[in-house]
mmCIF file of C-alpha atoms and ligand atoms in Angstrom:
data_model
loop_
_atom_site.group_PDB
_atom_site.id
_atom_site.type_symbol
_atom_site.label_atom_id
_atom_site.label_comp_id
_atom_site.label_asym_id
_atom_site.label_seq_id
_atom_site.Cartn_x
_atom_site.Cartn_y
_atom_site.Cartn_z
ATOM 1 C CA MET P 13 15.036 153.890 -29.522
ATOM 2 C CA ASN P 14 15.473 152.560 -25.723
ATOM 3 C CA GLN P 15 18.385 150.942 -24.678
ATOM 4 C CA VAL P 16 18.812 147.583 -24.107
ATOM 5 C CA TYR P 17 21.113 146.185 -21.141
ATOM 6 C CA GLN P 18 22.780 142.498 -20.820
ATOM 7 C CA GLU P 19 23.890 141.684 -17.308
ATOM 8 C CA ASN P 20 25.113 137.521 -17.579
ATOM 9 C CA ILE P 21 24.148 136.504 -14.066
ATOM 10 C CA GLN P 22 25.908 133.036 -12.739
ATOM 11 C CA VAL P 23 23.152 129.892 -11.598
ATOM 12 C CA GLY P 24 26.201 127.201 -11.416
ATOM 13 C CA GLU P 25 29.206 125.515 -11.951
ATOM 14 C CA VAL P 26 29.763 122.657 -14.291
ATOM 15 C CA ALA P 27 32.157 119.649 -13.160
ATOM 16 C CA ASN P 28 35.050 121.457 -15.206
ATOM 17 C CA GLY P 29 34.680 124.414 -12.346
ATOM 18 C CA LEU P 30 33.685 126.802 -14.797
ATOM 19 C CA PRO P 31 30.339 128.935 -14.644
ATOM 20 C CA LEU P 32 26.860 128.099 -15.882
ATOM 21 C CA THR P 33 25.139 131.491 -16.849
ATOM 22 C CA ILE P 34 22.110 133.142 -18.080
ATOM 23 C CA PRO P 35 21.493 136.461 -20.570
ATOM 24 C CA VAL P 36 19.764 139.007 -18.899
ATOM 25 C CA TYR P 37 18.494 142.035 -20.503
ATOM 26 C CA ARG P 38 16.577 144.840 -19.008
ATOM 27 C CA ILE P 39 14.491 147.854 -20.807
ATOM 28 C CA LYS P 40 13.649 150.967 -18.566
ATOM 29 C CA GLY P 41 10.335 152.700 -18.686
ATOM 30 C CA ASN P 42 9.484 155.796 -16.695
ATOM 31 C CA GLY P 43 8.902 153.906 -13.530
ATOM 32 C CA THR P 44 4.627 154.689 -13.946
ATOM 33 C CA GLY P 45 3.500 151.003 -15.047
ATOM 34 C CA PRO P 46 3.686 147.558 -13.935
ATOM 35 C CA LYS P 47 7.475 145.782 -13.846
ATOM 36 C CA VAL P 48 7.136 142.682 -16.937
ATOM 37 C CA TYR P 49 9.281 139.700 -16.306
ATOM 38 C CA ILE P 50 9.687 137.064 -19.405
ATOM 39 C CA GLN P 51 12.007 134.076 -19.492
ATOM 40 C CA ALA P 52 11.924 131.150 -21.982
ATOM 41 C CA ASN P 53 13.484 127.635 -22.580
ATOM 42 C CA MET P 54 13.532 126.475 -18.639
ATOM 43 C CA HIS P 55 12.663 123.052 -21.046
ATOM 44 C CA GLY P 56 15.242 122.415 -23.425
ATOM 45 C CA ALA P 57 13.537 121.597 -26.531
ATOM 46 C CA GLU P 58 11.001 124.313 -25.941
ATOM 47 C CA VAL P 59 13.223 126.922 -27.716
ATOM 48 C CA GLN P 60 10.446 128.839 -29.809
ATOM 49 C CA GLY P 61 10.186 131.494 -26.532
ATOM 50 C CA ASN P 62 13.598 132.637 -27.503
ATOM 51 C CA ALA P 63 12.964 133.763 -30.881
ATOM 52 C CA VAL P 64 9.526 135.248 -29.253
ATOM 53 C CA ILE P 65 12.315 136.950 -26.625
ATOM 54 C CA TYR P 66 14.067 138.178 -30.077
ATOM 55 C CA GLN P 67 10.701 139.278 -31.642
ATOM 56 C CA LEU P 68 10.091 141.617 -28.781
ATOM 57 C CA LEU P 69 12.898 143.141 -28.113
ATOM 58 C CA GLU P 70 12.953 144.370 -32.281
ATOM 59 C CA GLN P 71 9.698 145.736 -31.138
ATOM 60 C CA LEU P 72 10.641 147.119 -27.324
ATOM 61 C CA LYS P 73 13.714 148.622 -28.452
ATOM 62 C CA GLN P 74 11.567 151.410 -30.264
ATOM 63 C CA GLN P 75 8.362 151.591 -27.894
ATOM 64 C CA PRO P 76 7.951 154.122 -25.556
ATOM 65 C CA LEU P 77 7.559 152.161 -21.993
ATOM 66 C CA THR P 78 5.703 152.408 -18.347
ATOM 67 C CA ALA P 79 7.697 150.262 -16.768
ATOM 68 C CA ASP P 80 10.683 148.440 -16.693
ATOM 69 C CA ILE P 81 10.748 144.885 -18.363
ATOM 70 C CA THR P 82 12.991 141.739 -17.954
ATOM 71 C CA LEU P 83 13.587 139.179 -20.464
ATOM 72 C CA VAL P 84 16.005 135.769 -19.736
ATOM 73 C CA PRO P 85 16.477 133.398 -22.780
ATOM 74 C CA TYR P 86 18.024 130.309 -22.520
ATOM 75 C CA ALA P 87 17.131 130.198 -18.663
ATOM 76 C CA ASN P 88 18.055 126.866 -17.880
ATOM 77 C CA PRO P 89 21.609 126.126 -19.946
ATOM 78 C CA ILE P 90 21.852 122.800 -19.014
ATOM 79 C CA GLY P 91 18.228 121.572 -20.420
ATOM 80 C CA CYS P 92 19.098 123.063 -23.691
ATOM 81 C CA ASN P 93 22.369 121.251 -23.810
ATOM 82 C CA GLN P 94 20.943 118.055 -22.994
ATOM 83 C CA LYS P 95 21.055 116.045 -26.009
ATOM 84 C CA SER P 96 20.587 112.847 -26.830
ATOM 85 C CA GLY P 97 21.686 112.339 -31.022
ATOM 86 C CA GLU P 98 19.340 114.443 -32.655
ATOM 87 C CA PHE P 99 16.474 115.047 -30.183
ATOM 88 C CA THR P 100 16.846 118.003 -27.268
ATOM 89 C CA LEU P 101 15.832 116.269 -23.983
ATOM 90 C CA GLY P 102 16.050 119.156 -21.188
ATOM 91 C CA ARG P 103 12.347 118.445 -19.282
ATOM 92 C CA PHE P 104 13.943 116.773 -16.142
ATOM 93 C CA ASP P 105 17.192 117.149 -14.772
ATOM 94 C CA PRO P 106 18.933 113.719 -15.966
ATOM 95 C CA ILE P 107 20.638 112.880 -12.849
ATOM 96 C CA THR P 108 17.297 113.474 -10.367
ATOM 97 C CA GLY P 109 14.825 112.618 -12.934
ATOM 98 C CA VAL P 110 13.019 115.888 -11.614
ATOM 99 C CA ASN P 111 11.249 118.363 -13.722
ATOM 100 C CA TRP P 112 12.930 121.509 -14.391
ATOM 101 C CA ASN P 113 9.857 123.623 -13.950
ATOM 102 C CA ARG P 114 8.986 122.301 -10.726
ATOM 103 C CA MET P 115 11.981 123.052 -8.388
ATOM 104 C CA TYR P 116 11.230 126.891 -7.525
ATOM 105 C CA HIS P 117 10.156 128.050 -3.959
ATOM 106 C CA ASN P 118 6.571 128.252 -2.364
ATOM 107 C CA HIS P 119 6.718 130.975 -0.332
ATOM 108 C CA ASP P 120 3.678 130.938 1.306
ATOM 109 C CA ALA P 121 4.620 130.570 4.769
ATOM 110 C CA LEU P 122 5.709 134.456 4.920
ATOM 111 C CA ILE P 123 1.618 135.396 4.427
ATOM 112 C CA GLU P 124 0.187 135.143 7.509
ATOM 113 C CA HIS P 125 2.918 137.546 9.576
ATOM 114 C CA PHE P 126 3.328 140.221 6.818
ATOM 115 C CA VAL P 127 -0.795 140.237 6.775
ATOM 116 C CA GLU P 128 0.017 141.045 10.593
ATOM 117 C CA GLN P 129 1.899 143.518 9.962
ATOM 118 C CA HIS P 130 0.242 145.305 7.445
ATOM 119 C CA LEU P 131 -3.720 145.330 8.394
ATOM 120 C CA GLU P 132 -3.589 149.115 8.050
ATOM 121 C CA SER P 133 -1.107 149.700 5.629
ATOM 122 C CA PRO P 134 -2.081 151.822 2.343
ATOM 123 C CA ILE P 135 -2.303 149.170 -1.334
ATOM 124 C CA SER P 136 1.254 150.469 -2.097
ATOM 125 C CA ASP P 137 3.306 149.617 0.379
ATOM 126 C CA ILE P 138 1.959 146.034 0.758
ATOM 127 C CA LYS P 139 2.544 146.131 -2.765
ATOM 128 C CA GLN P 140 6.614 147.027 -2.434
ATOM 129 C CA GLN P 141 6.692 145.417 0.761
ATOM 130 C CA PHE P 142 6.000 141.866 -0.185
ATOM 131 C CA HIS P 143 7.816 142.393 -3.581
ATOM 132 C CA ALA P 144 11.136 143.036 -1.990
ATOM 133 C CA LEU P 145 10.379 140.623 1.151
ATOM 134 C CA LEU P 146 10.008 137.902 -1.274
ATOM 135 C CA VAL P 147 13.153 138.939 -3.061
ATOM 136 C CA GLU P 148 14.822 139.248 0.179
ATOM 137 C CA LYS P 149 14.177 135.789 1.525
ATOM 138 C CA THR P 150 14.641 133.725 -2.540
ATOM 139 C CA GLN P 151 18.172 135.562 -1.949
ATOM 140 C CA ASN P 152 18.455 134.211 1.258
ATOM 141 C CA LEU P 153 17.926 130.873 0.204
ATOM 142 C CA LEU P 154 20.673 131.321 -2.321
ATOM 143 C CA ASN P 155 22.965 132.905 0.398
ATOM 144 C CA GLY P 156 22.748 129.654 2.294
ATOM 145 C CA PRO P 157 25.405 127.041 2.413
ATOM 146 C CA ALA P 158 26.198 126.035 -0.870
ATOM 147 C CA HIS P 159 26.470 122.209 -0.027
ATOM 148 C CA SER P 160 21.942 123.325 1.056
ATOM 149 C CA ILE P 161 21.280 123.590 -3.147
ATOM 150 C CA ASN P 162 20.878 121.138 -5.414
ATOM 151 C CA THR P 163 21.422 122.168 -9.525
ATOM 152 C CA GLY P 164 18.250 122.339 -10.434
ATOM 153 C CA LYS P 165 17.083 124.481 -6.943
ATOM 154 C CA ARG P 166 20.075 126.953 -7.482
ATOM 155 C CA ILE P 167 18.927 127.693 -11.102
ATOM 156 C CA ALA P 168 15.442 127.999 -10.230
ATOM 157 C CA LEU P 169 16.159 130.368 -7.574
ATOM 158 C CA ASN P 170 18.575 132.748 -9.469
ATOM 159 C CA LEU P 171 15.045 133.211 -12.249
ATOM 160 C CA GLN P 172 13.021 133.294 -9.123
ATOM 161 C CA ARG P 173 14.914 136.186 -7.518
ATOM 162 C CA LEU P 174 14.428 138.349 -10.864
ATOM 163 C CA ALA P 175 10.668 137.208 -11.113
ATOM 164 C CA HIS P 176 9.629 138.363 -7.735
ATOM 165 C CA ASN P 177 10.564 142.154 -8.378
ATOM 166 C CA ALA P 178 7.762 141.993 -11.149
ATOM 167 C CA ASP P 179 4.424 142.323 -11.568
ATOM 168 C CA ILE P 180 4.003 140.332 -14.393
ATOM 169 C CA VAL P 181 5.614 137.692 -15.199
ATOM 170 C CA LEU P 182 5.348 135.478 -18.572
ATOM 171 C CA ASP P 183 6.896 131.864 -18.687
ATOM 172 C CA LEU P 184 7.590 130.902 -22.549
ATOM 173 C CA HIS P 185 6.930 126.866 -23.206
ATOM 174 C CA THR P 186 6.318 124.700 -25.443
ATOM 175 C CA GLY P 187 4.129 121.048 -25.660
ATOM 176 C CA PRO P 188 5.658 118.658 -27.562
ATOM 177 C CA ILE P 189 3.537 119.195 -30.139
ATOM 178 C CA SER P 190 1.125 121.034 -29.491
ATOM 179 C CA ALA P 191 -1.578 123.772 -30.423
ATOM 180 C CA GLN P 192 -1.430 127.372 -28.615
ATOM 181 C CA HIS P 193 -2.434 127.659 -25.081
ATOM 182 C CA LEU P 194 -2.439 129.660 -22.101
ATOM 183 C CA TYR P 195 -2.217 128.978 -18.232
ATOM 184 C CA CYS P 196 -3.510 131.829 -16.881
ATOM 185 C CA PRO P 197 -4.753 131.632 -12.524
ATOM 186 C CA GLU P 198 -8.393 131.770 -12.260
ATOM 187 C CA TYR P 199 -8.462 135.578 -11.521
ATOM 188 C CA ALA P 200 -7.014 136.878 -14.406
ATOM 189 C CA GLN P 201 -9.292 135.669 -17.047
ATOM 190 C CA SER P 202 -10.324 138.719 -18.339
ATOM 191 C CA SER P 203 -6.852 139.177 -19.100
ATOM 192 C CA ALA P 204 -6.512 136.058 -21.421
ATOM 193 C CA SER P 205 -8.317 137.527 -24.222
ATOM 194 C CA TYR P 206 -5.392 140.265 -24.990
ATOM 195 C CA PHE P 207 -2.717 137.397 -26.008
ATOM 196 C CA ASP P 208 -3.912 135.968 -29.427
ATOM 197 C CA ILE P 209 -4.279 132.773 -27.781
ATOM 198 C CA PRO P 210 -7.131 130.625 -28.840
ATOM 199 C CA HIS P 211 -6.793 127.924 -25.625
ATOM 200 C CA THR P 212 -6.925 128.598 -22.230
ATOM 201 C CA LEU P 213 -6.576 126.147 -18.643
ATOM 202 C CA LEU P 214 -8.049 127.984 -16.134
ATOM 203 C CA ILE P 215 -5.390 126.967 -12.868
ATOM 204 C CA PRO P 216 -6.249 127.568 -8.937
ATOM 205 C CA ASN P 217 -4.338 128.385 -6.176
ATOM 206 C CA GLU P 218 -2.377 125.434 -5.746
ATOM 207 C CA PHE P 219 1.634 125.285 -5.879
ATOM 208 C CA ASP P 220 3.157 122.215 -7.108
ATOM 209 C CA GLY P 221 6.523 124.206 -8.284
ATOM 210 C CA ALA P 222 6.211 126.135 -11.300
ATOM 211 C CA LEU P 223 7.113 129.689 -12.165
ATOM 212 C CA ASP P 224 3.711 131.290 -12.866
ATOM 213 C CA GLU P 225 2.369 129.718 -9.497
ATOM 214 C CA ALA P 226 5.567 130.291 -7.412
ATOM 215 C CA SER P 227 4.838 134.429 -9.004
ATOM 216 C CA PHE P 228 0.955 134.458 -8.514
ATOM 217 C CA CYS P 229 0.308 131.977 -5.251
ATOM 218 C CA PRO P 230 2.249 134.094 -2.812
ATOM 219 C CA TRP P 231 -0.083 137.337 -3.823
ATOM 220 C CA TRP P 232 -3.072 135.261 -4.363
ATOM 221 C CA GLY P 233 -2.202 133.906 -0.721
ATOM 222 C CA LEU P 234 -2.146 137.476 0.055
ATOM 223 C CA SER P 235 -5.610 138.948 -0.583
ATOM 224 C CA ASP P 236 -6.839 135.630 0.791
ATOM 225 C CA ALA P 237 -5.461 136.345 4.115
ATOM 226 C CA PHE P 238 -6.196 140.081 4.036
ATOM 227 C CA LYS P 239 -9.879 139.057 3.111
ATOM 228 C CA ALA P 240 -10.251 136.620 6.097
ATOM 229 C CA ARG P 241 -9.045 139.714 8.439
ATOM 230 C CA GLY P 242 -12.291 141.470 6.594
ATOM 231 C CA ARG P 243 -10.140 143.181 3.941
ATOM 232 C CA GLU P 244 -10.594 143.540 0.538
ATOM 233 C CA ILE P 245 -7.245 143.930 -1.317
ATOM 234 C CA PRO P 246 -6.573 143.127 -5.027
ATOM 235 C CA ILE P 247 -4.763 140.042 -5.980
ATOM 236 C CA LEU P 248 -2.071 142.566 -6.994
ATOM 237 C CA VAL P 249 0.500 140.483 -9.592
ATOM 238 C CA GLU P 250 -0.393 137.874 -12.717
ATOM 239 C CA ALA P 251 1.333 134.953 -14.182
ATOM 240 C CA PHE P 252 1.314 132.918 -16.738
ATOM 241 C CA THR P 253 2.794 130.223 -18.581
ATOM 242 C CA VAL P 254 2.468 131.051 -23.090
ATOM 243 C CA GLU P 255 2.774 127.112 -24.524
ATOM 244 C CA LEU P 256 3.852 128.522 -27.953
ATOM 245 C CA GLY P 257 3.754 125.605 -29.754
ATOM 246 C CA SER P 258 5.721 122.549 -30.941
ATOM 247 C CA GLN P 259 8.785 121.732 -28.782
ATOM 248 C CA GLU P 260 12.457 122.107 -31.207
ATOM 249 C CA LYS P 261 10.823 124.310 -33.736
ATOM 250 C CA ILE P 262 11.684 127.954 -34.435
ATOM 251 C CA ASP P 263 9.441 129.726 -36.117
ATOM 252 C CA LEU P 264 10.844 133.311 -36.664
ATOM 253 C CA ALA P 265 7.497 134.762 -38.151
ATOM 254 C CA GLN P 266 5.389 132.877 -36.012
ATOM 255 C CA ALA P 267 7.874 134.782 -33.255
ATOM 256 C CA ALA P 268 6.556 138.009 -34.458
ATOM 257 C CA GLU P 269 2.970 137.215 -34.129
ATOM 258 C CA ASP P 270 3.536 135.242 -30.656
ATOM 259 C CA ALA P 271 5.085 138.225 -29.765
ATOM 260 C CA GLN P 272 1.920 140.587 -31.439
ATOM 261 C CA GLY P 273 -0.232 138.754 -28.536
ATOM 262 C CA ILE P 274 2.036 139.212 -25.786
ATOM 263 C CA LEU P 275 2.137 143.017 -26.651
ATOM 264 C CA SER P 276 -1.233 143.135 -26.978
ATOM 265 C CA TYR P 277 -1.432 141.789 -23.331
ATOM 266 C CA LEU P 278 1.190 144.218 -22.139
ATOM 267 C CA THR P 279 -0.781 147.375 -23.748
ATOM 268 C CA HIS P 280 -4.160 146.187 -21.868
ATOM 269 C CA LYS P 281 -1.707 146.259 -18.741
ATOM 270 C CA GLU P 282 -0.089 150.138 -19.712
ATOM 271 C CA VAL P 283 3.323 148.879 -19.744
ATOM 272 C CA LEU P 284 3.461 150.324 -23.664
ATOM 273 C CA LEU P 285 2.741 153.661 -24.546
ATOM 274 C CA ASN P 286 0.665 155.118 -27.484
ATOM 275 C CA SER P 287 0.902 151.644 -28.674
ATOM 276 C CA PRO P 288 -0.708 150.111 -31.993
ATOM 277 C CA TYR P 289 -0.421 146.626 -30.570
ATOM 278 C CA LYS P 290 -4.240 144.983 -30.358
ATOM 279 C CA PRO P 291 -5.659 141.339 -29.339
ATOM 280 C CA LYS P 292 -7.066 139.842 -32.538
ATOM 281 C CA PRO P 293 -9.962 138.952 -33.389
ATOM 282 C CA MET P 294 -10.859 134.956 -32.503
ATOM 283 C CA LYS P 295 -12.936 132.599 -30.560
ATOM 284 C CA ARG P 296 -11.133 132.000 -27.049
ATOM 285 C CA PHE P 297 -11.866 128.816 -25.276
ATOM 286 C CA ALA P 298 -11.230 127.959 -21.477
ATOM 287 C CA CYS P 299 -10.950 124.671 -19.781
ATOM 288 C CA MET P 300 -10.875 124.289 -15.992
ATOM 289 C CA LEU P 301 -7.545 122.869 -15.336
ATOM 290 C CA LYS P 302 -9.684 119.700 -13.476
ATOM 291 C CA ASP P 303 -11.074 119.449 -16.606
ATOM 292 C CA TYR P 304 -8.124 119.053 -18.781
ATOM 293 C CA LYS P 305 -7.642 115.590 -19.712
ATOM 294 C CA ALA P 306 -5.148 112.899 -20.370
ATOM 295 C CA TYR P 307 -5.348 110.245 -23.197
ATOM 296 C CA TYR P 308 -3.254 107.012 -22.412
ATOM 297 C CA ALA P 309 -2.439 104.650 -24.803
ATOM 298 C CA PRO P 310 -4.546 101.687 -23.563
ATOM 299 C CA MET P 311 -1.861 99.645 -25.746
ATOM 300 C CA GLY P 312 1.634 99.525 -26.858
ATOM 301 C CA GLY P 313 2.231 100.482 -30.764
ATOM 302 C CA MET P 314 3.012 102.542 -33.817
ATOM 303 C CA VAL P 315 0.669 105.687 -33.673
ATOM 304 C CA GLU P 316 -1.017 108.269 -36.284
ATOM 305 C CA TYR P 317 -2.477 111.062 -34.647
ATOM 306 C CA SER P 318 -5.202 111.679 -36.305
ATOM 307 C CA ALA P 319 -7.072 113.960 -34.501
ATOM 308 C CA GLU P 320 -5.771 117.980 -35.596
ATOM 309 C CA LEU P 321 -4.708 119.899 -32.917
ATOM 310 C CA GLY P 322 -6.963 123.019 -31.832
ATOM 311 C CA ALA P 323 -10.052 121.239 -33.542
ATOM 312 C CA HIS P 324 -13.146 120.669 -31.653
ATOM 313 C CA LEU P 325 -13.941 116.618 -31.438
ATOM 314 C CA LYS P 326 -17.795 115.206 -31.278
ATOM 315 C CA ALA P 327 -17.774 112.356 -28.484
ATOM 316 C CA GLY P 328 -17.284 109.114 -31.007
ATOM 317 C CA GLU P 329 -14.759 110.437 -33.469
ATOM 318 C CA PRO P 330 -11.077 108.834 -33.853
ATOM 319 C CA ILE P 331 -7.678 110.321 -32.551
ATOM 320 C CA ALA P 332 -5.107 108.163 -34.009
ATOM 321 C CA TYR P 333 -4.956 104.528 -35.150
ATOM 322 C CA ILE P 334 -2.252 101.792 -33.252
ATOM 323 C CA LEU P 335 -0.180 99.787 -35.615
ATOM 324 C CA ARG P 336 0.051 96.158 -34.253
ATOM 325 C CA MET P 337 2.207 94.453 -36.740
ATOM 326 C CA GLU P 338 3.514 91.493 -34.834
ATOM 327 C CA ARG P 339 -0.123 90.328 -34.440
ATOM 328 C CA TYR P 340 -1.136 90.744 -38.028
ATOM 329 C CA LEU P 341 -1.972 87.236 -38.683
ATOM 330 C CA ALA P 342 -2.989 86.590 -34.971
ATOM 331 C CA GLU P 343 -5.831 89.555 -34.639
ATOM 332 C CA GLU P 344 -6.933 92.309 -36.495
ATOM 333 C CA PRO P 345 -3.336 94.832 -36.759
ATOM 334 C CA LEU P 346 -5.129 98.067 -36.917
ATOM 335 C CA HIS P 347 -6.888 99.756 -33.890
ATOM 336 C CA THR P 348 -8.929 102.759 -34.207
ATOM 337 C CA LEU P 349 -9.044 105.046 -31.208
ATOM 338 C CA THR P 350 -11.858 107.185 -30.274
ATOM 339 C CA ILE P 351 -12.789 110.070 -28.108
ATOM 340 C CA GLU P 352 -15.038 109.371 -25.533
ATOM 341 C CA GLN P 353 -16.662 113.202 -24.975
ATOM 342 C CA ASP P 354 -16.831 116.363 -26.427
ATOM 343 C CA ALA P 355 -13.280 117.649 -26.263
ATOM 344 C CA ILE P 356 -10.644 120.109 -28.294
ATOM 345 C CA ALA P 357 -7.328 118.152 -28.988
ATOM 346 C CA ILE P 358 -4.771 120.563 -27.511
ATOM 347 C CA LEU P 359 -1.437 118.609 -27.506
ATOM 348 C CA HIS P 360 -0.178 114.445 -28.382
ATOM 349 C CA PHE P 361 2.881 112.902 -27.720
ATOM 350 C CA ALA P 362 5.885 113.526 -30.084
ATOM 351 C CA SER P 363 6.964 109.929 -31.097
ATOM 352 C CA ALA P 364 4.810 107.629 -33.301
ATOM 353 C CA SER P 365 6.281 104.668 -30.665
ATOM 354 C CA VAL P 366 4.714 104.580 -27.384
ATOM 355 C CA ASN P 367 4.259 101.899 -24.252
ATOM 356 C CA GLN P 368 0.973 101.025 -23.052
ATOM 357 C CA GLY P 369 -0.309 104.177 -20.786
ATOM 358 C CA THR P 370 2.085 106.334 -22.846
ATOM 359 C CA GLU P 371 0.284 110.078 -22.387
ATOM 360 C CA LEU P 372 -0.847 110.387 -26.276
ATOM 361 C CA TYR P 373 -2.715 113.780 -26.074
ATOM 362 C CA LYS P 374 -4.319 115.988 -23.697
ATOM 363 C CA PHE P 375 -7.545 117.311 -24.444
ATOM 364 C CA PHE P 376 -10.094 119.963 -22.661
ATOM 365 C CA THR P 377 -13.518 118.705 -22.061
ATOM 366 C CA HIS P 378 -16.260 120.605 -20.600
ATOM 367 C CA TYR P 379 -14.577 123.942 -22.333
ATOM 368 C CA PHE P 380 -16.354 127.270 -22.969
ATOM 369 C CA GLU P 381 -16.221 130.714 -24.926
ATOM 370 C CA LEU P 382 -14.485 133.283 -23.261
HETATM 371 ZN ZN1 LIG K 421 7.677 123.477 -20.895
#
């Protein structure tokens, strides 16, 4: 039985002066495998990842491990408390309007100098020292004058400092109403088949402020910079955003299954010894990020979403009905929306009332089997 350690880290203060804290759980391994960092609930309504961390802890306690695993539920203590009536908001900082998952720091600027200094270093030194540099530079930002960092950036930097210690980073999210899907950097495509997730989005080396990108972009850039100097080194960190399903929902049985998929991936990465976890046989489909298409409401109205999430739709099939009762006598009140090309429906808007231009659905297009 592994010991689980808890530390509460302070990530800010609220208006009455009290500290904002986040629980950090750690389990130790024998030190031979890749370090793992898993967080959940950066977006307030996306709560299922907390249940997955619970189920992971229940399993990991009993499993011999090669590496240290850090698990952080409730990663954003402001987000999950941001309620309006019975709903949780928590996707955007209510003061600045900025997405909570777009405030991580881009450490690209460190790469060139580091490569110059390590042209001949063994890979193990490169790995250890670049991890240390990323952690140190993130800590330096936190050590700067308190007036130089806004609320969301301070939360993000505290999490990023923990994530930069790890070789494997999983950020657990959900869609609004959503099928499970995985954001996977293009170079890690072969790892996607170990998660029990049927839909994978393959993303390029572009930094847009999210934790997965903040975790893998520096290492992808490092590998590219070495290549430009004539030396091939692998990309030494893998990071994923795992979209577990729908927001505002805890499903403990589903969380146990979600945890099994993560444990199967961690088994593939040799984090677990004598592991019983294997990927489930299933058809897995992938789509390049550029082919992940938003479908905006062409008119305002009341929506019945008819496309089943995860369903493979043919061009011309109906995906939703829009009801416009103020036009009942003046025109046809019921409009059928169709999809123009073959697609997989991945997620849809959470509300039945929409403005013209609301993002109704997101679809995989030009998808292929993994
Ligand atoms: Zn999210």
